[in-house]
């Protein structure tokens, strides 16, 4: 019999934004940590872990990662969903961390070893005006990024996704109650070719250029956008329309050859089964914390590989450094890796979560520390208590609630 799980605790901290961390300790004194953060619904995951998961973990064999995953997934009659899968992910990543520490190896070695020397990442550039966006792109290039997502305020629209309010870094979860934004898709569709043309005219076509539609278009609107942007050769167009109806991407695919990415809100392989098997997308953006951990994300990636679909994991600041560390070990080991999103965390977050991963020359490296290479300073974490923070909601000009 392997080592047993002796203790499991949830740590909530807010060094600028809220993070949920599960710490599991085994009978041989080794501990591992996993990320369970669900932006704007953090305490729902905390309650699920504390009330429903942790009591089932104590005394279990820590080596039985797959069996524990199946126990928490199949053993719960009410399956899937972001709360359940984020909680399962926290357990899964913590157990992989423990197993790699016991083996004395960086986690990627247990996942089959390196498939590449580093992980290509993309940065975010934004601006209240196109000129400001161009300055932001130049700054990201100076930092070494060779792939950049571009977002800018739409003329005549008060609020645009991906653009900060004022001079602060972009952080959408910024209200004690949800802030309401107003949106106009028609103005956005007219503006986007001008934005992409301005970026290509200044920076040329060697730069990998990405854009996020953030679920705000109907399928035919998304098809029109893709068609209008083809000449600018985007690396991908992300989340153009809500993907609950996976068939909607057939319509988009019929009208554009622009590469399509989707999936940061997905929780399981069933959310993207049709999208992948019918080759309706090019990149699957499911991530470690929201898709049930490394165990399940590897399953999604293996399925995607059969159909030529690559990974493009979500990596915004609503995922803790624990998730980023785990994602980088996944990224460096998976054969059909595409690209990894990277939003640097605040200095206070990096202090709470010391980590082995590094960034240089447009790429990230997981490091060679045993485990996933990310730790938590519990004393420092305790100095940053939870602060409720909601993501915005979105309405059209007539007041109709719209996808944010």
mmCIF file of C-alpha atoms in Angstrom:
data_model
loop_
_atom_site.group_PDB
_atom_site.id
_atom_site.type_symbol
_atom_site.label_atom_id
_atom_site.label_comp_id
_atom_site.label_asym_id
_atom_site.label_seq_id
_atom_site.Cartn_x
_atom_site.Cartn_y
_atom_site.Cartn_z
ATOM 1 C CA UNK A 1 0.000 0.000 0.000
ATOM 2 C CA UNK A 2 1.171 3.519 -0.770
ATOM 3 C CA UNK A 3 1.315 6.527 1.481
ATOM 4 C CA UNK A 4 -2.013 7.731 2.904
ATOM 5 C CA UNK A 5 -3.624 11.156 2.838
ATOM 6 C CA UNK A 6 -3.408 12.392 6.414
ATOM 7 C CA UNK A 7 -4.690 15.955 6.081
ATOM 8 C CA UNK A 8 -6.305 18.271 3.525
ATOM 9 C CA UNK A 9 -6.926 21.980 4.049
ATOM 10 C CA UNK A 10 -8.277 24.839 1.956
ATOM 11 C CA UNK A 11 -6.376 28.140 1.960
ATOM 12 C CA UNK A 12 -8.104 31.265 0.630
ATOM 13 C CA UNK A 13 -6.026 34.363 -0.008
ATOM 14 C CA UNK A 14 -6.471 37.640 -1.883
ATOM 15 C CA UNK A 15 -3.133 39.257 -2.801
ATOM 16 C CA UNK A 16 -4.895 41.526 -5.290
ATOM 17 C CA UNK A 17 -7.438 38.892 -6.301
ATOM 18 C CA UNK A 18 -8.915 35.769 -4.729
ATOM 19 C CA UNK A 19 -7.265 32.361 -4.968
ATOM 20 C CA UNK A 20 -8.373 28.996 -3.588
ATOM 21 C CA UNK A 21 -5.602 26.495 -2.797
ATOM 22 C CA UNK A 22 -5.938 22.935 -1.517
ATOM 23 C CA UNK A 23 -3.020 21.565 0.509
ATOM 24 C CA UNK A 24 -2.855 17.797 0.946
ATOM 25 C CA UNK A 25 -0.386 16.192 3.373
ATOM 26 C CA UNK A 26 0.494 12.494 3.461
ATOM 27 C CA UNK A 27 1.524 10.184 6.273
ATOM 28 C CA UNK A 28 5.157 10.359 5.166
ATOM 29 C CA UNK A 29 5.166 14.144 5.607
ATOM 30 C CA UNK A 30 5.052 15.173 1.955
ATOM 31 C CA UNK A 31 2.526 17.789 0.887
ATOM 32 C CA UNK A 32 1.185 18.936 -2.455
ATOM 33 C CA UNK A 33 -0.966 21.888 -3.463
ATOM 34 C CA UNK A 34 -3.630 22.338 -6.132
ATOM 35 C CA UNK A 35 -5.535 25.330 -7.483
ATOM 36 C CA UNK A 36 -9.330 25.413 -7.019
ATOM 37 C CA UNK A 37 -9.966 29.040 -8.004
ATOM 38 C CA UNK A 38 -13.250 29.807 -9.786
ATOM 39 C CA UNK A 39 -13.360 33.509 -10.561
ATOM 40 C CA UNK A 40 -16.325 35.190 -8.868
ATOM 41 C CA UNK A 41 -17.548 31.920 -7.307
ATOM 42 C CA UNK A 42 -14.520 31.049 -5.178
ATOM 43 C CA UNK A 43 -16.358 30.230 -1.959
ATOM 44 C CA UNK A 44 -18.647 27.762 -3.730
ATOM 45 C CA UNK A 45 -15.568 25.650 -4.466
ATOM 46 C CA UNK A 46 -14.329 26.126 -0.900
ATOM 47 C CA UNK A 47 -17.608 24.771 0.470
ATOM 48 C CA UNK A 48 -17.613 21.854 -1.977
ATOM 49 C CA UNK A 49 -14.087 20.920 -0.958
ATOM 50 C CA UNK A 50 -14.598 21.310 2.770
ATOM 51 C CA UNK A 51 -18.039 19.768 3.055
ATOM 52 C CA UNK A 52 -18.032 17.100 0.353
ATOM 53 C CA UNK A 53 -14.522 16.249 -0.847
ATOM 54 C CA UNK A 54 -12.044 16.458 2.028
ATOM 55 C CA UNK A 55 -13.973 14.045 4.295
ATOM 56 C CA UNK A 56 -13.660 11.454 1.517
ATOM 57 C CA UNK A 57 -9.927 12.000 1.062
ATOM 58 C CA UNK A 58 -8.618 11.289 4.543
ATOM 59 C CA UNK A 59 -7.102 7.809 4.663
ATOM 60 C CA UNK A 60 -7.074 7.308 0.883
ATOM 61 C CA UNK A 61 -3.948 6.090 -0.900
ATOM 62 C CA UNK A 62 -2.250 9.216 -2.265
ATOM 63 C CA UNK A 63 -0.641 7.237 -5.103
ATOM 64 C CA UNK A 64 -3.972 6.269 -6.635
ATOM 65 C CA UNK A 65 -4.478 9.464 -8.631
ATOM 66 C CA UNK A 66 -6.654 8.030 -11.403
ATOM 67 C CA UNK A 67 -8.782 6.070 -8.948
ATOM 68 C CA UNK A 68 -9.270 9.158 -6.786
ATOM 69 C CA UNK A 69 -10.265 11.166 -9.866
ATOM 70 C CA UNK A 70 -12.837 8.536 -10.820
ATOM 71 C CA UNK A 71 -14.061 8.351 -7.218
ATOM 72 C CA UNK A 72 -14.702 12.101 -7.081
ATOM 73 C CA UNK A 73 -16.224 12.245 -10.577
ATOM 74 C CA UNK A 74 -18.179 9.013 -10.961
ATOM 75 C CA UNK A 75 -18.844 8.743 -7.256
ATOM 76 C CA UNK A 76 -20.824 11.975 -7.267
ATOM 77 C CA UNK A 77 -24.231 11.460 -8.838
ATOM 78 C CA UNK A 78 -24.314 15.168 -9.796
ATOM 79 C CA UNK A 79 -21.383 15.317 -12.194
ATOM 80 C CA UNK A 80 -19.459 18.000 -14.033
ATOM 81 C CA UNK A 81 -19.996 21.740 -13.742
ATOM 82 C CA UNK A 82 -17.367 24.357 -12.848
ATOM 83 C CA UNK A 83 -17.605 23.984 -9.059
ATOM 84 C CA UNK A 84 -17.274 20.194 -9.041
ATOM 85 C CA UNK A 85 -14.536 20.075 -11.664
ATOM 86 C CA UNK A 86 -12.491 22.872 -10.065
ATOM 87 C CA UNK A 87 -12.606 21.001 -6.773
ATOM 88 C CA UNK A 88 -11.555 17.746 -8.460
ATOM 89 C CA UNK A 89 -8.741 19.633 -10.192
ATOM 90 C CA UNK A 90 -7.439 20.948 -6.881
ATOM 91 C CA UNK A 91 -7.196 17.388 -5.539
ATOM 92 C CA UNK A 92 -5.735 16.009 -8.758
ATOM 93 C CA UNK A 93 -2.948 18.600 -9.064
ATOM 94 C CA UNK A 94 -2.044 18.280 -5.390
ATOM 95 C CA UNK A 95 -1.719 14.488 -5.766
ATOM 96 C CA UNK A 96 0.430 14.828 -8.890
ATOM 97 C CA UNK A 97 2.604 17.299 -6.967
ATOM 98 C CA UNK A 98 3.028 14.752 -4.158
ATOM 99 C CA UNK A 99 3.793 11.871 -6.520
ATOM 100 C CA UNK A 100 6.452 13.876 -8.367
ATOM 101 C CA UNK A 101 8.013 15.023 -5.093
ATOM 102 C CA UNK A 102 8.180 11.430 -3.864
ATOM 103 C CA UNK A 103 9.837 10.454 -7.150
ATOM 104 C CA UNK A 104 12.272 13.357 -6.840
ATOM 105 C CA UNK A 105 11.386 14.548 -10.336
ATOM 106 C CA UNK A 106 9.795 17.586 -11.961
ATOM 107 C CA UNK A 107 6.219 16.696 -12.794
ATOM 108 C CA UNK A 108 6.688 16.713 -16.565
ATOM 109 C CA UNK A 109 8.976 13.681 -16.237
ATOM 110 C CA UNK A 110 6.089 11.651 -14.828
ATOM 111 C CA UNK A 111 3.934 12.837 -17.733
ATOM 112 C CA UNK A 112 6.350 11.298 -20.251
ATOM 113 C CA UNK A 113 9.145 13.839 -20.373
ATOM 114 C CA UNK A 114 9.718 16.836 -22.619
ATOM 115 C CA UNK A 115 8.223 17.118 -26.087
ATOM 116 C CA UNK A 116 9.808 20.574 -26.530
ATOM 117 C CA UNK A 117 12.478 22.771 -24.997
ATOM 118 C CA UNK A 118 10.105 25.479 -23.807
ATOM 119 C CA UNK A 119 6.505 26.676 -23.838
ATOM 120 C CA UNK A 120 5.568 29.432 -26.289
ATOM 121 C CA UNK A 121 3.266 31.934 -24.586
ATOM 122 C CA UNK A 122 1.232 34.903 -25.708
ATOM 123 C CA UNK A 123 0.804 38.242 -23.965
ATOM 124 C CA UNK A 124 -2.079 40.711 -23.794
ATOM 125 C CA UNK A 125 -1.937 44.148 -25.412
ATOM 126 C CA UNK A 126 -4.783 46.629 -25.104
ATOM 127 C CA UNK A 127 -5.666 50.299 -25.362
ATOM 128 C CA UNK A 128 -8.417 52.865 -25.069
ATOM 129 C CA UNK A 129 -7.402 54.033 -28.554
ATOM 130 C CA UNK A 130 -5.746 52.194 -31.436
ATOM 131 C CA UNK A 131 -2.609 54.306 -30.935
ATOM 132 C CA UNK A 132 -2.466 53.193 -27.305
ATOM 133 C CA UNK A 133 -2.887 49.569 -28.375
ATOM 134 C CA UNK A 134 0.036 49.889 -30.800
ATOM 135 C CA UNK A 135 2.204 51.214 -27.979
ATOM 136 C CA UNK A 136 1.140 48.266 -25.833
ATOM 137 C CA UNK A 137 2.037 45.786 -28.589
ATOM 138 C CA UNK A 138 5.478 47.381 -28.909
ATOM 139 C CA UNK A 139 6.034 47.067 -25.144
ATOM 140 C CA UNK A 140 5.114 43.376 -25.189
ATOM 141 C CA UNK A 141 7.513 42.787 -28.073
ATOM 142 C CA UNK A 142 10.263 44.496 -26.098
ATOM 143 C CA UNK A 143 9.605 42.034 -23.276
ATOM 144 C CA UNK A 144 10.226 39.203 -25.717
ATOM 145 C CA UNK A 145 6.726 38.049 -26.639
ATOM 146 C CA UNK A 146 6.333 36.805 -30.204
ATOM 147 C CA UNK A 147 2.608 36.153 -29.915
ATOM 148 C CA UNK A 148 0.261 38.883 -28.687
ATOM 149 C CA UNK A 149 -3.484 39.148 -28.138
ATOM 150 C CA UNK A 150 -4.901 42.532 -29.170
ATOM 151 C CA UNK A 151 -7.984 44.205 -27.673
ATOM 152 C CA UNK A 152 -9.039 47.851 -27.926
ATOM 153 C CA UNK A 153 -11.986 50.021 -26.999
ATOM 154 C CA UNK A 154 -14.625 50.188 -29.735
ATOM 155 C CA UNK A 155 -15.504 53.746 -30.823
ATOM 156 C CA UNK A 156 -18.976 54.627 -29.611
ATOM 157 C CA UNK A 157 -19.124 51.734 -27.123
ATOM 158 C CA UNK A 158 -18.640 52.556 -23.460
ATOM 159 C CA UNK A 159 -17.149 49.235 -22.422
ATOM 160 C CA UNK A 160 -14.964 46.759 -24.284
ATOM 161 C CA UNK A 161 -13.697 43.388 -23.145
ATOM 162 C CA UNK A 162 -9.991 43.245 -22.352
ATOM 163 C CA UNK A 163 -9.511 46.994 -21.877
ATOM 164 C CA UNK A 164 -8.745 48.285 -18.362
ATOM 165 C CA UNK A 165 -10.660 51.040 -16.638
ATOM 166 C CA UNK A 166 -8.286 53.959 -16.141
ATOM 167 C CA UNK A 167 -4.581 53.287 -15.760
ATOM 168 C CA UNK A 168 -4.802 50.121 -13.645
ATOM 169 C CA UNK A 169 -3.830 46.707 -15.079
ATOM 170 C CA UNK A 170 -6.794 44.884 -16.570
ATOM 171 C CA UNK A 171 -8.727 42.932 -13.949
ATOM 172 C CA UNK A 172 -12.383 42.315 -14.834
ATOM 173 C CA UNK A 173 -13.453 40.988 -11.404
ATOM 174 C CA UNK A 174 -13.525 44.433 -9.868
ATOM 175 C CA UNK A 175 -16.820 44.924 -8.030
ATOM 176 C CA UNK A 176 -18.403 43.948 -4.724
ATOM 177 C CA UNK A 177 -21.470 43.480 -6.916
ATOM 178 C CA UNK A 178 -21.462 42.940 -10.702
ATOM 179 C CA UNK A 179 -20.748 46.072 -12.722
ATOM 180 C CA UNK A 180 -22.997 46.430 -15.787
ATOM 181 C CA UNK A 181 -21.441 47.089 -19.181
ATOM 182 C CA UNK A 182 -23.140 48.105 -22.435
ATOM 183 C CA UNK A 183 -22.255 46.444 -25.720
ATOM 184 C CA UNK A 184 -22.867 46.988 -29.456
ATOM 185 C CA UNK A 185 -21.822 44.113 -31.722
ATOM 186 C CA UNK A 186 -22.446 45.969 -35.000
ATOM 187 C CA UNK A 187 -19.996 48.739 -34.093
ATOM 188 C CA UNK A 188 -17.471 46.118 -32.978
ATOM 189 C CA UNK A 189 -17.720 44.235 -36.294
ATOM 190 C CA UNK A 190 -17.109 47.448 -38.252
ATOM 191 C CA UNK A 191 -14.150 48.387 -36.071
ATOM 192 C CA UNK A 192 -12.191 45.136 -35.922
ATOM 193 C CA UNK A 193 -10.787 45.132 -39.495
ATOM 194 C CA UNK A 194 -9.465 48.658 -38.893
ATOM 195 C CA UNK A 195 -7.791 47.546 -35.650
ATOM 196 C CA UNK A 196 -6.150 44.493 -37.214
ATOM 197 C CA UNK A 197 -5.043 46.491 -40.243
ATOM 198 C CA UNK A 198 -3.368 49.061 -37.980
ATOM 199 C CA UNK A 199 -1.458 46.352 -36.094
ATOM 200 C CA UNK A 200 -0.329 44.534 -39.245
ATOM 201 C CA UNK A 201 0.663 47.813 -40.946
ATOM 202 C CA UNK A 202 2.954 48.704 -38.038
ATOM 203 C CA UNK A 203 4.310 45.303 -37.005
ATOM 204 C CA UNK A 204 4.071 43.178 -40.134
ATOM 205 C CA UNK A 205 3.046 39.547 -40.433
ATOM 206 C CA UNK A 206 5.797 37.796 -38.472
ATOM 207 C CA UNK A 207 3.999 38.607 -35.217
ATOM 208 C CA UNK A 208 1.476 35.951 -34.143
ATOM 209 C CA UNK A 209 -1.718 37.955 -33.630
ATOM 210 C CA UNK A 210 -4.628 36.743 -31.493
ATOM 211 C CA UNK A 211 -8.015 38.237 -30.628
ATOM 212 C CA UNK A 212 -10.758 37.337 -28.136
ATOM 213 C CA UNK A 213 -14.429 37.853 -29.054
ATOM 214 C CA UNK A 214 -15.488 36.710 -25.554
ATOM 215 C CA UNK A 215 -18.682 34.880 -26.554
ATOM 216 C CA UNK A 216 -20.421 38.080 -27.706
ATOM 217 C CA UNK A 217 -21.463 37.183 -31.262
ATOM 218 C CA UNK A 218 -24.143 35.049 -32.842
ATOM 219 C CA UNK A 219 -22.755 32.321 -35.117
ATOM 220 C CA UNK A 220 -23.418 34.324 -38.284
ATOM 221 C CA UNK A 221 -21.854 37.448 -36.762
ATOM 222 C CA UNK A 222 -18.826 35.373 -35.809
ATOM 223 C CA UNK A 223 -18.651 34.035 -39.366
ATOM 224 C CA UNK A 224 -18.708 37.592 -40.707
ATOM 225 C CA UNK A 225 -15.901 38.604 -38.351
ATOM 226 C CA UNK A 226 -13.732 35.667 -39.341
ATOM 227 C CA UNK A 227 -14.280 36.389 -43.029
ATOM 228 C CA UNK A 228 -13.404 40.082 -42.600
ATOM 229 C CA UNK A 229 -10.175 39.309 -40.712
ATOM 230 C CA UNK A 230 -8.766 36.521 -42.873
ATOM 231 C CA UNK A 231 -6.468 38.855 -44.806
ATOM 232 C CA UNK A 232 -4.702 39.782 -41.548
ATOM 233 C CA UNK A 233 -3.826 36.133 -40.881
ATOM 234 C CA UNK A 234 -4.757 35.866 -37.196
ATOM 235 C CA UNK A 235 -3.089 33.102 -35.199
ATOM 236 C CA UNK A 236 -6.556 32.492 -33.790
ATOM 237 C CA UNK A 237 -9.921 34.073 -33.102
ATOM 238 C CA UNK A 238 -11.079 33.068 -29.642
ATOM 239 C CA UNK A 239 -14.513 32.470 -28.118
ATOM 240 C CA UNK A 240 -16.450 34.083 -30.954
ATOM 241 C CA UNK A 241 -19.807 32.666 -29.890
ATOM 242 C CA UNK A 242 -21.104 30.748 -26.855
ATOM 243 C CA UNK A 243 -20.203 27.099 -27.353
ATOM 244 C CA UNK A 244 -23.002 25.419 -25.412
ATOM 245 C CA UNK A 245 -24.365 24.677 -28.886
ATOM 246 C CA UNK A 246 -21.309 23.038 -30.389
ATOM 247 C CA UNK A 247 -22.994 22.805 -33.793
ATOM 248 C CA UNK A 248 -22.885 26.612 -34.044
ATOM 249 C CA UNK A 249 -19.238 26.377 -35.036
ATOM 250 C CA UNK A 250 -20.198 24.551 -38.225
ATOM 251 C CA UNK A 251 -21.665 27.790 -39.539
ATOM 252 C CA UNK A 252 -18.546 29.771 -38.633
ATOM 253 C CA UNK A 253 -16.319 27.134 -40.220
ATOM 254 C CA UNK A 254 -18.270 27.283 -43.479
ATOM 255 C CA UNK A 255 -17.470 30.960 -43.946
ATOM 256 C CA UNK A 256 -13.892 31.469 -42.751
ATOM 257 C CA UNK A 257 -10.498 29.804 -42.711
ATOM 258 C CA UNK A 258 -9.366 31.883 -39.720
ATOM 259 C CA UNK A 259 -8.186 29.477 -36.978
ATOM 260 C CA UNK A 260 -10.721 29.148 -34.160
ATOM 261 C CA UNK A 261 -10.089 28.672 -30.441
ATOM 262 C CA UNK A 262 -12.583 28.057 -27.649
ATOM 263 C CA UNK A 263 -12.926 26.378 -24.274
ATOM 264 C CA UNK A 264 -11.677 28.395 -21.314
ATOM 265 C CA UNK A 265 -15.072 27.881 -19.633
ATOM 266 C CA UNK A 266 -15.239 24.165 -20.473
ATOM 267 C CA UNK A 267 -15.280 21.636 -17.642
ATOM 268 C CA UNK A 268 -15.049 18.272 -19.365
ATOM 269 C CA UNK A 269 -14.338 16.422 -22.569
ATOM 270 C CA UNK A 270 -18.065 16.351 -23.300
ATOM 271 C CA UNK A 271 -18.122 20.148 -23.665
ATOM 272 C CA UNK A 272 -15.841 19.894 -26.692
ATOM 273 C CA UNK A 273 -16.408 16.369 -28.045
ATOM 274 C CA UNK A 274 -18.277 17.485 -31.163
ATOM 275 C CA UNK A 275 -16.114 20.569 -31.692
ATOM 276 C CA UNK A 276 -13.044 18.336 -31.820
ATOM 277 C CA UNK A 277 -14.384 15.265 -33.610
ATOM 278 C CA UNK A 278 -15.905 17.387 -36.408
ATOM 279 C CA UNK A 279 -12.767 19.557 -36.539
ATOM 280 C CA UNK A 280 -14.786 22.719 -35.964
ATOM 281 C CA UNK A 281 -11.994 24.322 -33.939
ATOM 282 C CA UNK A 282 -8.204 24.458 -34.167
ATOM 283 C CA UNK A 283 -7.294 25.068 -30.511
ATOM 284 C CA UNK A 284 -8.914 23.781 -27.330
ATOM 285 C CA UNK A 285 -8.515 26.254 -24.454
ATOM 286 C CA UNK A 286 -9.646 24.124 -21.491
ATOM 287 C CA UNK A 287 -7.346 24.561 -18.533
ATOM 288 C CA UNK A 288 -6.061 22.524 -15.632
ATOM 289 C CA UNK A 289 -8.165 24.046 -12.863
ATOM 290 C CA UNK A 290 -11.543 24.203 -14.590
ATOM 291 C CA UNK A 291 -11.353 20.939 -16.525
ATOM 292 C CA UNK A 292 -10.736 18.503 -13.710
ATOM 293 C CA UNK A 293 -6.971 18.709 -13.353
ATOM 294 C CA UNK A 294 -4.036 17.240 -15.233
ATOM 295 C CA UNK A 295 -5.635 13.793 -15.374
ATOM 296 C CA UNK A 296 -8.668 14.963 -17.335
ATOM 297 C CA UNK A 297 -6.906 17.650 -19.387
ATOM 298 C CA UNK A 298 -4.501 14.996 -20.693
ATOM 299 C CA UNK A 299 -7.551 12.998 -21.786
ATOM 300 C CA UNK A 300 -8.939 16.006 -23.664
ATOM 301 C CA UNK A 301 -5.559 16.666 -25.305
ATOM 302 C CA UNK A 302 -5.159 13.032 -26.398
ATOM 303 C CA UNK A 303 -8.619 13.075 -27.963
ATOM 304 C CA UNK A 304 -7.887 16.410 -29.687
ATOM 305 C CA UNK A 305 -4.628 15.047 -31.073
ATOM 306 C CA UNK A 306 -6.564 12.458 -33.100
ATOM 307 C CA UNK A 307 -8.187 15.301 -35.057
ATOM 308 C CA UNK A 308 -5.273 17.714 -35.411
ATOM 309 C CA UNK A 309 -6.562 20.076 -32.734
ATOM 310 C CA UNK A 310 -3.896 21.693 -30.552
ATOM 311 C CA UNK A 311 -3.964 22.951 -26.977
ATOM 312 C CA UNK A 312 -4.089 26.636 -26.054
ATOM 313 C CA UNK A 313 -4.682 26.710 -22.315
ATOM 314 C CA UNK A 314 -6.292 29.679 -20.620
ATOM 315 C CA UNK A 315 -3.729 31.444 -18.432
ATOM 316 C CA UNK A 316 -5.211 34.681 -17.137
ATOM 317 C CA UNK A 317 -4.673 36.051 -13.620
ATOM 318 C CA UNK A 318 -7.888 34.365 -12.433
ATOM 319 C CA UNK A 319 -5.786 31.189 -12.278
ATOM 320 C CA UNK A 320 -3.253 31.035 -9.488
ATOM 321 C CA UNK A 321 0.478 30.412 -10.001
ATOM 322 C CA UNK A 322 -0.253 26.839 -8.874
ATOM 323 C CA UNK A 323 -2.353 26.344 -11.993
ATOM 324 C CA UNK A 324 0.258 28.036 -14.194
ATOM 325 C CA UNK A 325 2.969 25.773 -12.824
ATOM 326 C CA UNK A 326 0.891 22.656 -13.446
ATOM 327 C CA UNK A 327 -0.096 23.906 -16.913
ATOM 328 C CA UNK A 328 3.534 24.405 -17.932
ATOM 329 C CA UNK A 329 4.411 20.817 -17.001
ATOM 330 C CA UNK A 330 1.398 19.702 -19.050
ATOM 331 C CA UNK A 331 2.377 22.010 -21.944
ATOM 332 C CA UNK A 332 5.964 20.844 -22.191
ATOM 333 C CA UNK A 333 4.938 17.179 -22.189
ATOM 334 C CA UNK A 334 1.869 17.076 -24.435
ATOM 335 C CA UNK A 335 2.568 16.278 -28.127
ATOM 336 C CA UNK A 336 -0.145 18.515 -29.609
ATOM 337 C CA UNK A 337 0.699 21.663 -27.672
ATOM 338 C CA UNK A 338 -0.208 24.871 -29.471
ATOM 339 C CA UNK A 339 0.347 27.917 -27.250
ATOM 340 C CA UNK A 340 -0.110 29.003 -23.619
ATOM 341 C CA UNK A 341 -1.749 32.223 -22.460
ATOM 342 C CA UNK A 342 0.345 34.251 -20.020
ATOM 343 C CA UNK A 343 -0.808 37.168 -17.880
ATOM 344 C CA UNK A 344 1.867 37.918 -15.276
ATOM 345 C CA UNK A 345 0.609 37.927 -11.710
ATOM 346 C CA UNK A 346 1.129 40.832 -9.343
ATOM 347 C CA UNK A 347 4.289 40.960 -7.258
ATOM 348 C CA UNK A 348 2.279 40.260 -4.097
ATOM 349 C CA UNK A 349 0.772 37.136 -5.710
ATOM 350 C CA UNK A 350 4.219 35.928 -6.733
ATOM 351 C CA UNK A 351 5.405 36.396 -3.150
ATOM 352 C CA UNK A 352 2.508 34.358 -1.750
ATOM 353 C CA UNK A 353 3.134 31.641 -4.346
ATOM 354 C CA UNK A 354 6.917 31.234 -4.835
ATOM 355 C CA UNK A 355 7.543 29.236 -8.000
ATOM 356 C CA UNK A 356 10.217 27.643 -10.139
ATOM 357 C CA UNK A 357 8.793 28.593 -13.543
ATOM 358 C CA UNK A 358 10.447 31.377 -15.543
ATOM 359 C CA UNK A 359 9.864 33.533 -18.631
ATOM 360 C CA UNK A 360 12.437 34.537 -21.240
ATOM 361 C CA UNK A 361 12.387 35.259 -24.962
ATOM 362 C CA UNK A 362 8.691 34.694 -25.469
ATOM 363 C CA UNK A 363 8.760 31.296 -23.794
ATOM 364 C CA UNK A 364 8.189 29.882 -20.332
ATOM 365 C CA UNK A 365 9.883 26.979 -18.620
ATOM 366 C CA UNK A 366 8.424 24.866 -15.825
ATOM 367 C CA UNK A 367 11.732 24.531 -13.975
ATOM 368 C CA UNK A 368 13.419 21.411 -12.650
ATOM 369 C CA UNK A 369 12.160 21.402 -9.050
ATOM 370 C CA UNK A 370 10.546 18.162 -7.880
ATOM 371 C CA UNK A 371 6.754 18.395 -8.143
ATOM 372 C CA UNK A 372 5.074 21.153 -10.107
ATOM 373 C CA UNK A 373 7.443 23.693 -8.623
ATOM 374 C CA UNK A 374 4.938 26.048 -6.954
ATOM 375 C CA UNK A 375 4.544 26.509 -3.205
ATOM 376 C CA UNK A 376 2.444 28.709 -0.917
ATOM 377 C CA UNK A 377 3.625 30.937 1.922
ATOM 378 C CA UNK A 378 0.761 30.386 4.355
ATOM 379 C CA UNK A 379 1.789 33.112 6.789
ATOM 380 C CA UNK A 380 1.936 35.669 4.012
ATOM 381 C CA UNK A 381 -1.282 34.347 2.480
ATOM 382 C CA UNK A 382 -3.072 34.945 5.786
ATOM 383 C CA UNK A 383 -2.317 38.656 5.496
ATOM 384 C CA UNK A 384 -4.563 38.907 2.427
ATOM 385 C CA UNK A 385 -8.126 37.982 3.467
ATOM 386 C CA UNK A 386 -10.841 37.099 0.968
ATOM 387 C CA UNK A 387 -12.567 40.030 -0.705
ATOM 388 C CA UNK A 388 -15.724 39.434 -2.697
ATOM 389 C CA UNK A 389 -15.224 40.370 -6.341
ATOM 390 C CA UNK A 390 -17.660 39.809 -9.185
ATOM 391 C CA UNK A 391 -17.106 39.749 -12.911
ATOM 392 C CA UNK A 392 -19.252 42.250 -14.851
ATOM 393 C CA UNK A 393 -22.489 41.511 -16.663
ATOM 394 C CA UNK A 394 -23.256 42.814 -20.136
ATOM 395 C CA UNK A 395 -26.343 44.428 -21.668
ATOM 396 C CA UNK A 396 -27.205 45.694 -25.124
ATOM 397 C CA UNK A 397 -28.224 49.327 -25.591
ATOM 398 C CA UNK A 398 -31.922 48.450 -25.133
ATOM 399 C CA UNK A 399 -31.200 46.738 -21.811
ATOM 400 C CA UNK A 400 -31.257 43.130 -23.009
ATOM 401 C CA UNK A 401 -28.866 40.960 -21.006
ATOM 402 C CA UNK A 402 -26.070 39.715 -23.254
ATOM 403 C CA UNK A 403 -23.166 37.294 -22.864
ATOM 404 C CA UNK A 404 -20.290 39.098 -21.156
#
